[in-house]
Coordinates of C-alpha atoms in Angstrom, one line a residue:
Chain F
M148 CA -10.5 -22.6 -12.0
K149 CA -7.1 -20.6 -12.2
N150 CA -8.5 -18.5 -9.2
K151 CA -9.0 -21.4 -6.9
N152 CA -5.6 -22.7 -7.4
A153 CA -4.5 -19.4 -6.7
Y154 CA -6.5 -19.4 -3.4
I155 CA -4.9 -23.1 -2.6
A156 CA -1.4 -21.8 -3.4
I157 CA -1.9 -18.6 -1.0
G158 CA -3.3 -20.9 1.8
I159 CA -0.6 -23.4 1.7
V160 CA 2.1 -20.6 2.0
C161 CA 0.1 -19.3 4.6
V162 CA 0.1 -22.7 6.4
V163 CA 3.9 -22.3 6.0
L164 CA 3.9 -18.9 7.3
G165 CA 1.7 -19.8 10.4
A166 CA 3.8 -22.9 11.0
A167 CA 7.2 -21.0 11.0
L168 CA 5.7 -18.0 13.0
T169 CA 4.7 -20.3 15.7
V170 CA 8.2 -22.2 15.8
Q171 CA 9.9 -19.1 15.8
I172 CA 8.1 -17.4 18.9
R173 CA 8.2 -20.9 20.8
T174 CA 11.9 -20.8 20.3
M175 CA 12.3 -17.1 20.9
Q176 CA 10.4 -17.3 24.5
G177 CA 13.1 -19.5 26.3
E178 CA 15.8 -17.6 24.9
N179 CA 17.6 -14.4 26.1
S180 CA 17.4 -12.3 22.9
A181 CA 19.0 -9.2 22.7
V182 CA 16.0 -7.1 22.8
A183 CA 14.9 -8.9 25.9
Q184 CA 18.3 -8.3 27.4
A185 CA 18.4 -4.6 26.5
F186 CA 14.8 -4.4 28.1
A187 CA 16.3 -5.9 31.4
N188 CA 19.3 -3.9 31.3
S189 CA 17.2 -0.4 31.2
E190 CA 15.0 -1.7 34.1
L191 CA 17.9 -2.4 36.1
K192 CA 19.2 0.7 35.4
D193 CA 16.2 2.4 36.3
S194 CA 15.9 0.5 39.5
L195 CA 19.5 1.6 40.4
L196 CA 18.7 5.2 40.1
E197 CA 15.9 4.9 42.0
W198 CA 17.5 3.1 44.9
K199 CA 20.4 5.5 44.7
E200 CA 17.7 8.4 45.3
K201 CA 16.3 6.5 48.0
S202 CA 19.6 5.9 49.7
E203 CA 20.7 9.7 49.2
N204 CA 17.2 10.8 50.9
A205 CA 17.8 8.2 53.7
E206 CA 21.1 9.9 54.3
K207 CA 19.6 13.2 54.6
D208 CA 16.8 12.2 56.8
L209 CA 19.6 10.8 59.0
E210 CA 21.5 13.9 59.1
E211 CA 18.5 15.9 60.1
S212 CA 17.8 13.2 62.8
I213 CA 21.2 13.6 64.3
K214 CA 20.9 17.0 64.4
K215 CA 17.4 16.9 66.1
L216 CA 18.7 14.6 68.5
E217 CA 21.8 16.9 69.4
K218 CA 19.5 19.7 69.9
L219 CA 17.3 17.8 72.1
R220 CA 20.2 16.6 74.3
D221 CA 21.1 20.3 74.6
T222 CA 18.1 21.4 75.7
S223 CA 17.4 18.4 77.9
T224 CA 20.7 19.1 79.6
A225 CA 20.5 23.0 79.7
N226 CA 19.8 23.1 83.6
G227 CA 21.8 21.8 86.3
N228 CA 25.5 20.7 86.7
S229 CA 24.7 17.0 86.9
S230 CA 23.1 16.9 83.5
E231 CA 26.0 19.0 82.3
E232 CA 28.6 16.6 83.2
K233 CA 26.3 13.7 81.8
Q234 CA 26.5 15.9 78.5
E235 CA 30.0 15.7 78.8
E236 CA 29.9 12.2 79.3
L237 CA 27.7 11.6 76.4
K238 CA 30.0 13.3 74.0
K239 CA 32.8 11.6 75.1
Y240 CA 31.7 8.1 74.9
N241 CA 30.0 9.1 71.3
Q242 CA 33.5 10.2 70.2
I243 CA 35.1 6.9 71.4
L244 CA 32.2 4.9 69.5
G245 CA 33.1 7.0 66.3
L246 CA 29.7 9.1 66.2
T247 CA 31.4 12.3 66.0
D248 CA 33.7 14.4 63.8
V249 CA 37.1 14.3 65.2
T250 CA 40.4 16.3 64.2
G251 CA 43.7 15.7 65.6
E252 CA 47.2 14.6 64.6
G253 CA 48.2 11.2 63.0
I254 CA 49.2 9.7 59.4
V255 CA 47.4 9.4 56.2
M256 CA 48.4 6.5 54.1
T257 CA 47.5 5.9 50.4
V258 CA 47.6 2.7 49.2
T259 CA 47.4 1.9 45.6
D260 CA 47.0 -1.3 43.2
S261 CA 50.1 -2.2 41.6
A262 CA 50.7 -0.3 38.3
Q263 CA 52.4 -3.3 36.7
S264 CA 49.7 -5.5 34.5
S265 CA 51.8 -8.6 33.8
T266 CA 50.6 -11.9 33.3
A267 CA 53.7 -13.6 34.2
I268 CA 52.8 -12.7 38.1
D269 CA 49.9 -13.8 40.0
M270 CA 47.5 -11.1 39.6
N271 CA 46.3 -11.8 42.9
N272 CA 49.5 -10.3 44.4
L273 CA 48.8 -6.9 42.4
I274 CA 45.9 -5.8 43.9
I275 CA 44.9 -5.0 47.4
H276 CA 42.4 -7.5 49.2
D277 CA 40.2 -7.1 51.9
S278 CA 42.4 -9.0 54.3
D279 CA 45.3 -6.2 53.6
L280 CA 43.2 -3.6 54.5
R281 CA 42.4 -5.6 57.9
S282 CA 45.9 -6.0 58.6
L283 CA 46.5 -2.3 58.2
V284 CA 43.7 -1.5 60.6
N285 CA 44.9 -3.9 63.0
E286 CA 48.2 -2.7 62.8
L287 CA 47.2 1.1 63.3
S288 CA 45.0 -0.2 66.2
N289 CA 47.8 -1.9 67.6
A290 CA 49.7 1.2 67.5
G291 CA 47.4 3.5 69.5
A292 CA 45.1 4.8 66.8
E293 CA 42.1 6.6 68.2
A294 CA 40.2 7.2 65.0
I295 CA 40.9 5.6 61.6
S296 CA 39.0 6.0 58.3
I297 CA 39.4 4.2 54.9
N298 CA 38.0 6.4 52.1
D299 CA 36.0 8.5 54.5
E300 CA 34.4 5.3 55.9
R301 CA 34.9 5.2 59.6
I302 CA 35.9 2.1 61.3
V303 CA 33.8 1.7 64.7
S304 CA 33.3 -1.6 66.7
T305 CA 31.0 -2.9 64.3
T306 CA 32.8 -2.5 61.2
A307 CA 33.4 -5.3 58.5
I308 CA 35.6 -5.3 55.9
T309 CA 34.8 -7.8 53.4
C310 CA 35.4 -8.8 49.6
A311 CA 32.8 -8.3 47.2
G312 CA 34.1 -9.2 43.9
N313 CA 36.2 -6.6 42.4
V314 CA 35.5 -3.9 45.2
I315 CA 35.6 -3.8 49.0
L316 CA 32.8 -3.5 51.4
I317 CA 33.3 -1.5 54.4
N318 CA 30.5 -0.6 56.4
G319 CA 28.2 -2.2 53.7
N320 CA 29.7 0.8 51.4
K321 CA 31.8 0.0 48.3
V322 CA 35.4 1.3 48.3
G323 CA 38.1 1.0 45.6
S324 CA 41.8 1.4 44.9
P325 CA 43.6 3.8 45.7
F326 CA 42.6 3.7 49.3
T327 CA 43.3 6.7 51.8
I328 CA 43.7 5.5 55.1
K329 CA 43.5 8.1 57.7
A330 CA 44.8 7.5 61.5
I331 CA 44.8 10.1 64.4
G332 CA 47.1 8.9 67.1
S333 CA 50.6 9.5 68.2
Q334 CA 52.3 10.4 64.9
A335 CA 55.4 8.7 66.1
S336 CA 54.1 5.4 67.1
L337 CA 51.8 5.3 64.0
Y338 CA 54.5 6.0 61.4
G339 CA 57.1 3.6 63.3
A340 CA 54.1 0.9 63.3
I341 CA 53.5 1.2 59.6
T342 CA 57.0 1.7 58.5
R343 CA 58.8 -0.7 60.6
A344 CA 61.4 -3.0 58.8
G345 CA 59.2 -6.4 58.3
G346 CA 56.2 -4.8 59.0
Y347 CA 53.1 -4.9 56.8
T348 CA 53.6 -2.4 54.3
Y349 CA 57.0 -4.1 53.6
G350 CA 55.0 -7.4 52.4
L351 CA 52.9 -5.1 50.6
K352 CA 56.0 -3.2 48.6
A353 CA 57.4 -6.5 48.0
R354 CA 54.2 -7.2 46.0
S355 CA 54.9 -4.0 44.1
I356 CA 51.7 -2.3 45.7
Q357 CA 52.4 1.6 46.3
V358 CA 52.2 2.8 50.0
E359 CA 52.6 6.3 50.9
T360 CA 52.8 7.2 54.5
K361 CA 52.6 10.9 55.4
K362 CA 52.7 12.5 58.9
V363 CA 49.9 14.9 58.9
N364 CA 49.1 17.2 61.9
N365 CA 45.4 18.1 61.1
I366 CA 43.7 15.3 60.2
Q367 CA 39.7 15.5 60.0
I368 CA 38.1 11.9 60.1
S369 CA 34.4 12.3 59.5
R370 CA 32.0 10.6 62.0
Y371 CA 30.1 6.9 61.2
T372 CA 27.3 7.6 59.1
G373 CA 25.1 4.3 59.7
A374 CA 23.3 3.4 63.1
L375 CA 25.0 1.8 65.9
T376 CA 22.3 -0.8 67.5
Q377 CA 22.2 -3.9 69.6
K378 CA 19.6 -6.2 69.7
Y379 CA 20.8 -9.3 71.4
A380 CA 23.2 -8.0 73.8
K381 CA 21.5 -7.3 77.1
E382 CA 23.1 -5.3 80.0
D383 CA 24.2 -7.8 83.0
K384 CA 22.3 -6.6 86.1
Chain G
M287 CA -12.9 -16.5 -0.7
M288 CA -9.4 -15.2 0.0
I289 CA -9.8 -14.4 3.6
I290 CA -11.3 -17.8 4.2
S291 CA -8.1 -19.5 2.5
I292 CA -5.7 -17.2 4.3
I293 CA -7.4 -18.0 8.0
V294 CA -7.7 -21.7 7.3
G295 CA -4.2 -22.0 6.3
C296 CA -2.8 -19.7 9.4
I297 CA -4.8 -22.0 11.7
L298 CA -3.6 -25.1 10.3
G299 CA -0.2 -23.4 10.3
V300 CA -0.1 -22.7 14.1
V301 CA -1.4 -26.1 14.8
I302 CA 1.5 -27.7 13.0
G303 CA 3.9 -25.3 14.6
F304 CA 2.7 -26.4 18.0
I305 CA 3.0 -30.1 17.2
T306 CA 6.8 -29.7 15.6
P307 CA 9.7 -29.1 18.0
T308 CA 11.6 -25.9 18.6
I309 CA 14.7 -25.1 16.5
P310 CA 18.0 -24.3 17.8
Y311 CA 18.7 -20.6 18.5
T312 CA 21.6 -20.4 15.6
V313 CA 18.6 -21.5 13.1
S314 CA 16.1 -19.2 14.3
Q315 CA 17.8 -16.1 12.3
Y316 CA 17.0 -18.3 9.2
L317 CA 13.6 -19.0 9.8
A318 CA 12.9 -15.4 10.7
I319 CA 13.8 -14.5 7.2
A320 CA 11.9 -17.5 6.0
I321 CA 8.7 -15.8 7.9
V322 CA 9.5 -12.6 6.3
A323 CA 9.5 -14.0 2.8
A324 CA 6.5 -15.9 3.2
L325 CA 4.9 -12.8 4.2
D326 CA 5.9 -11.0 1.0
S327 CA 4.8 -13.8 -1.1
V328 CA 1.1 -13.9 0.6
F329 CA 0.7 -10.2 0.0
G330 CA 2.1 -10.3 -3.6
G331 CA -0.4 -13.4 -4.2
I332 CA -3.3 -11.3 -3.0
A333 CA -2.4 -8.3 -4.8
S334 CA -1.4 -10.3 -8.1
N335 CA -4.8 -12.0 -7.8
I336 CA -6.5 -8.6 -7.6
K337 CA -4.5 -7.6 -10.7
K338 CA -5.9 -10.9 -12.5
N339 CA -2.2 -11.6 -13.5
F340 CA -1.9 -14.3 -10.8
D341 CA 0.7 -16.8 -12.2
M342 CA 1.1 -20.1 -10.1
K343 CA 4.6 -20.6 -11.1
V344 CA 5.6 -17.2 -10.6
F345 CA 4.1 -17.2 -7.3
I346 CA 5.7 -20.6 -6.2
S347 CA 9.1 -20.0 -7.6
G348 CA 9.0 -16.5 -6.3
F349 CA 8.3 -17.9 -2.6
F350 CA 11.1 -20.3 -2.8
V351 CA 13.8 -18.4 -4.5
N352 CA 13.2 -15.5 -2.7
A353 CA 13.3 -17.2 0.9
I354 CA 16.7 -19.3 -0.2
L355 CA 18.4 -16.0 -1.5
A356 CA 17.4 -14.3 1.8
M357 CA 18.5 -17.3 3.8
L358 CA 21.9 -17.2 1.9
L359 CA 22.5 -13.6 2.3
T360 CA 22.1 -14.1 6.0
Y361 CA 24.6 -17.0 6.2
L362 CA 27.0 -14.8 4.0
G363 CA 26.5 -11.8 6.3
E364 CA 27.0 -14.2 9.3
K365 CA 30.5 -15.2 7.6
L366 CA 31.5 -11.5 6.7
N367 CA 30.3 -10.0 9.9
V368 CA 27.9 -7.7 8.1
D369 CA 24.1 -7.7 8.8
I370 CA 23.2 -8.4 5.3
Y371 CA 20.0 -9.8 5.8
L372 CA 18.8 -6.3 6.8
A373 CA 18.8 -5.5 3.2
A374 CA 16.5 -8.7 2.6
I375 CA 14.0 -7.5 5.2
I376 CA 14.0 -3.8 4.0
V377 CA 13.1 -5.0 0.5
F378 CA 10.8 -7.5 1.6
V379 CA 9.0 -5.2 3.8
G380 CA 9.1 -2.5 1.2
R381 CA 7.5 -4.7 -1.4
M382 CA 4.7 -5.8 1.5
F383 CA 3.9 -2.2 1.8
N384 CA 3.4 -1.7 -2.1
N385 CA 1.3 -4.8 -2.3
L386 CA -0.9 -3.5 0.5
G387 CA -1.3 -0.3 -1.2
I388 CA -2.7 -2.0 -4.2
I389 CA -4.8 -4.4 -2.3
R390 CA -6.2 -1.1 -0.2
R391 CA -6.8 0.5 -3.4
Y392 CA -8.7 -2.2 -4.9
Y393 CA -10.9 -2.7 -1.7
L394 CA -11.5 1.1 -1.3
S395 CA -12.7 1.5 -5.0
K396 CA -15.0 -1.5 -4.6
I397 CA -16.4 0.2 -1.6
S398 CA -17.1 3.6 -3.0
E399 CA -18.5 1.9 -6.1
K400 CA -20.9 0.0 -4.0
S401 CA -22.0 3.0 -2.1
K402 CA -22.4 5.3 -5.4
K403 CA -24.8 2.5 -6.8
I404 CA -26.8 2.7 -3.7
R405 CA -27.2 6.1 -4.0
E406 CA -28.1 6.0 -7.5
K407 CA -30.6 3.4 -6.6
D408 CA -32.2 5.9 -4.0
K409 CA -32.4 8.8 -6.3
K410 CA -34.4 6.4 -8.6

């Protein structure tokens, strides 16, 4: 008889155990538990690494293809004067489009977020926004810059400078402060446009953003690494 | 007999668990501790039953007092920002393994006795 009681008692505790387990599992299914979050995090890290590798591979492929293309152009225009002229023309247009590495005199600007971190001032004024970079590029273009790059992102005809949270996207790539803006063109006119009284950098300095402008004689600006393609615009005949 | 009561109890429990609504997230920590306490009680009950010293009062009071103390420790740990419930879990799981060892030895010796008897019969 005593034995039977033991079985019943253990059975009752098992009922409690089963009910509690089921309720617990049903509750945890809907929640983001710490374990589930850690799993999600490591999965995200894995996929990030994968994509990074893929993008690196793609960049390598692109470089190889560009080299191949140059070789093909060289061989196809190896004979004949007219084709040599065409080759020169092609090179010139590629340079204007920003598809070649270029060197020349110009200015180098370093623009850094404000070192102040006061809560009394509007934080928005202390950091550099995409609109600031757009205005600077605009100013440089207006002063006759022939090639511009920001943190080695070449500004070309299709370049967009957009805001993406706490970073800025240029050509779809992330850049952050400090920004190094290189511009090739007439040193005097570029320097004058940037440092003139009431110019855009005046406004930046008033917001305590650090702007440093230097005249440099031998600036190297690397080419645009993306692809310039047009799908909808057709040539007029 | 023992296995039947455990299985029937668990099935009943799961059915009840599906009927009852889910609990808020903050309470689930306490329920988890209660689950571990219940598991410990089940193993302890089976082991003491095997040792033939099962006492209903000890079993029931052990289940409730252990579960309540573990929940109190969890609550205290939450207030002190120390995971004290880990200590309760370690003790419970350690005891579970101890009791499992007792249960295992009992059934192993039973099986070996049976096989011995069969062999002796064969010899005769």
